[in-house]
C-alpha positions as a printed Julia matrix, in Angstrom:
242×3 Matrix{Float64}:
   0.0     0.02  -0.1
   1.57    3.35  -1.02
   1.8     6.29   1.14
  -0.95    8.8    0.75
   0.14   11.96  -0.93
  -1.92   15.27  -0.37
  -0.75   18.29  -2.1
   2.81   17.18  -2.21
   3.04   16.22   1.58
   3.4    12.54   2.3
   1.31   10.86   4.87
   1.01    7.58   6.6
  -2.16    5.54   5.97
  -5.17    6.38   8.16
  -5.22    4.96  11.41
  -6.95    5.73  14.9
  -4.59    8.03  17.06
  -6.0     6.59  20.25
  -6.75    2.87  21.23
 -10.27    1.37  21.88
 -10.1     1.63  25.47
  -9.6     5.6   25.18
 -12.0     5.67  22.64
 -14.7     3.92  24.58
 -13.98    6.46  27.5
 -14.31    9.23  25.2
 -17.68    8.17  23.68
 -18.96    7.49  27.37
 -18.51   11.33  28.14
 -20.7    12.2   24.92
 -23.44    9.57  26.03
 -23.44   10.65  29.55
 -24.19   14.39  28.47
 -26.28   13.93  25.28
 -27.33   10.24  25.29
 -28.34    9.36  21.66
 -28.96   12.92  20.68
 -27.55   14.38  17.1
 -25.33   17.25  18.2
 -22.75   19.59  16.35
 -19.01   18.39  16.24
 -18.09   21.24  18.39
 -20.5    19.92  21.15
 -18.99   16.56  20.91
 -15.47   18.02  21.29
 -16.88   19.89  24.4
 -18.14   16.76  26.07
 -14.85   15.05  25.42
 -12.93   17.96  27.19
 -11.69   20.11  24.58
 -12.48   23.83  24.46
 -12.73   24.07  20.62
 -12.42   21.96  17.54
  -8.83   21.71  16.57
  -6.27   19.4   15.29
  -6.16   17.48  18.71
  -9.87   17.18  19.04
 -10.58   16.47  15.37
  -7.87   13.55  15.74
  -9.68   12.02  18.78
 -13.19   12.5   17.15
 -12.0    10.94  13.95
 -10.39    7.7   16.22
 -13.84    7.13  17.81
 -15.54    7.31  14.52
 -13.11    4.87  12.98
 -13.98    2.19  15.78
 -17.55    2.89  14.81
 -18.53    4.51  18.07
 -19.58    7.71  16.66
 -21.53    8.59  13.42
 -22.26   11.49  11.39
 -20.24   14.44  10.14
 -20.34   18.12   9.71
 -24.18   18.14  10.03
 -24.21   16.46  13.51
 -22.64   13.34  15.2
 -24.24   10.56  17.65
 -23.42    7.95  19.65
 -24.0     4.66  17.6
 -25.63    1.24  18.56
 -22.39   -0.37  18.78
 -21.1     2.21  21.43
 -24.39    1.93  23.19
 -23.98   -2.16  23.46
 -20.47   -1.49  25.11
 -21.65    1.26  27.43
 -24.85   -0.09  28.84
 -23.89   -3.76  28.98
 -21.65   -5.35  31.66
 -18.26   -6.66  31.07
 -18.42  -10.35  29.81
 -21.96   -9.76  28.24
 -22.18  -11.35  24.96
 -23.64   -8.24  23.18
 -20.76   -6.03  24.78
 -18.14   -8.45  23.89
 -19.35   -8.83  20.16
 -19.45   -5.04  19.89
 -15.88   -4.71  21.32
 -14.64   -7.42  18.84
 -16.42   -5.47  15.97
 -15.01   -2.12  17.1
 -11.37   -3.41  17.43
 -11.3    -4.82  13.88
 -13.19   -1.75  12.28
 -10.1     0.39  11.59
  -8.62   -1.27   8.38
  -5.03   -1.13   9.62
  -6.22   -2.79  12.91
  -7.87   -5.57  11.15
  -4.73   -6.15   9.04
  -2.64   -6.22  12.11
  -4.83   -8.79  13.87
  -4.83  -11.11  10.98
  -0.93  -10.51  10.78
  -0.21  -11.13  14.5
  -3.22  -13.24  15.73
  -1.22  -14.24  18.98
   0.21  -10.81  19.64
   3.7    -9.44  18.65
   6.44   -7.21  19.91
   6.67   -3.57  19.35
   9.56   -4.19  16.96
   7.77   -6.57  14.82
   4.62   -4.28  14.57
   7.03   -1.38  13.71
   8.81   -3.36  10.92
   5.29   -4.21   9.36
   4.32   -0.58   9.56
   7.44    0.84   7.99
   8.0    -1.96   5.36
   4.66   -3.2    4.46
   2.51   -0.18   5.23
   5.08    2.5    4.14
   4.28    4.46   7.42
   6.26    7.54   8.14
   8.56    6.92  11.12
   7.1     9.56  13.27
   3.57    8.08  13.29
   4.83    4.63  14.25
   4.87    5.03  17.96
   1.27    6.48  17.86
  -0.12    3.63  15.84
   1.83    1.01  17.8
   0.19    2.27  21.28
  -3.14    2.61  19.9
  -3.18   -0.86  18.54
  -1.55   -2.47  21.74
  -4.44   -0.68  23.76
  -7.02   -1.95  21.46
  -5.6    -5.46  21.69
  -5.49   -5.26  25.69
  -9.3    -4.35  25.72
 -10.05   -7.54  23.56
  -7.94   -9.62  25.49
  -9.5    -8.55  28.72
 -12.94   -9.41  27.33
 -11.74  -12.91  26.25
 -10.28  -13.47  29.67
 -13.71  -12.59  31.27
 -15.4   -15.14  28.88
 -12.81  -17.73  30.09
 -12.86  -17.04  34.0
 -16.29  -15.95  34.46
 -17.66  -16.1   37.99
 -16.9   -19.68  38.76
 -15.18  -20.03  42.12
 -14.08  -23.71  41.67
 -10.73  -25.3   41.64
  -8.21  -23.58  39.33
  -7.0   -26.84  37.74
  -7.58  -26.23  33.82
  -5.07  -24.98  31.52
  -3.96  -21.56  31.38
  -5.14  -20.39  27.81
  -4.19  -16.81  26.9
  -4.79  -14.68  23.75
  -1.43  -13.42  23.33
   0.77  -16.44  23.44
   0.38  -19.68  21.25
  -0.51  -22.79  22.93
   1.38  -26.25  22.59
  -0.73  -28.51  20.26
  -2.68  -31.33  22.0
  -1.0   -34.88  21.99
  -2.04  -37.4   19.23
  -3.9   -39.53  21.68
  -6.73  -37.19  23.4
  -6.88  -37.62  27.23
 -10.06  -39.13  28.52
 -13.2   -37.13  28.65
 -13.98  -35.43  32.12
 -17.27  -36.48  33.79
 -20.56  -34.96  32.86
 -20.33  -31.29  33.93
 -16.85  -30.71  33.35
 -15.1   -29.14  30.26
 -11.97  -27.4   28.98
 -12.0   -24.59  26.04
  -9.25  -22.72  24.91
  -7.12  -21.71  21.74
  -4.6   -24.42  20.53
  -2.58  -24.0   17.44
  -5.0   -22.63  14.8
  -8.18  -23.8   16.41
 -10.55  -23.56  19.4
 -10.25  -26.52  21.54
 -13.28  -27.86  23.28
 -13.03  -30.83  25.49
 -15.52  -32.51  27.92
 -19.31  -32.77  28.69
 -21.49  -29.91  29.01
 -24.16  -30.77  31.9
 -26.25  -27.69  32.13
 -27.41  -24.63  30.39
 -25.32  -22.34  32.6
 -22.4   -24.34  31.24
 -23.53  -24.19  27.84
 -23.89  -20.19  28.06
 -20.37  -20.21  29.42
 -18.88  -22.24  26.45
 -20.91  -19.94  23.89
 -19.4   -16.82  25.28
 -16.05  -18.42  25.28
 -16.2   -19.31  21.51
 -17.53  -15.83  20.89
 -14.52  -14.1   22.38
 -11.95  -16.57  20.75
 -13.59  -16.8   17.05
 -11.63  -13.61  16.07
  -8.44  -15.72  16.25
  -9.57  -18.04  13.72
  -9.04  -17.71  10.02
 -11.7   -16.32   7.79
 -12.43  -19.85   6.17
 -11.08  -23.26   6.88
  -8.14  -24.28   4.67
  -8.85  -27.09   2.14
  -7.24  -30.49   2.9
  -5.63  -32.48   0.04
  -7.53  -35.44  -1.12
């Protein structure tokens, strides 16, 4: 992808200047002051803590919009349904987690980064990708990395909530995390645990589910975990040779 050139000035590809966590808090301020009303951009900037519409406030408003949390433009802006799902639902709720996943992948650059680094990456790896593949200007790289890492942390936190839930039982299951690849399971699968016990996590390139589901409550936990982990899967399964 070539660098954008406007009036002879070279620019990096578009990206949010703040991460998803910050964007959620910014749109929360707008929602608390004006709910779902359509208001001028100047009012949005004031709600976010800026005195005027300037370069800094426009950059933040643009970033919140790139995550799909604000809609509209010069004629007025409003909080979106996606933002509402994040703001009104408790952490771990399926609608909130789905909205967060969609928001995290809404900026085109972040969608590419999640695809390129599904298990996380160092700052240097992301820097090389931005400079070499995306033709970023060096000055923009630290801001883009910080925004992406913040966004990835929000997604990870939601997935961790899916996995842990409110279960106070013994902590004897595998420690599955989003940012580190897991060791593939052995060729011979271990015996299934008794009814009512199950393990779920991300192993290799697939979601691993082992065990038996013995209640509606446990079924809901499995569905939430799968919803939180599915963004790590490829868009479609690879065809196996005949």
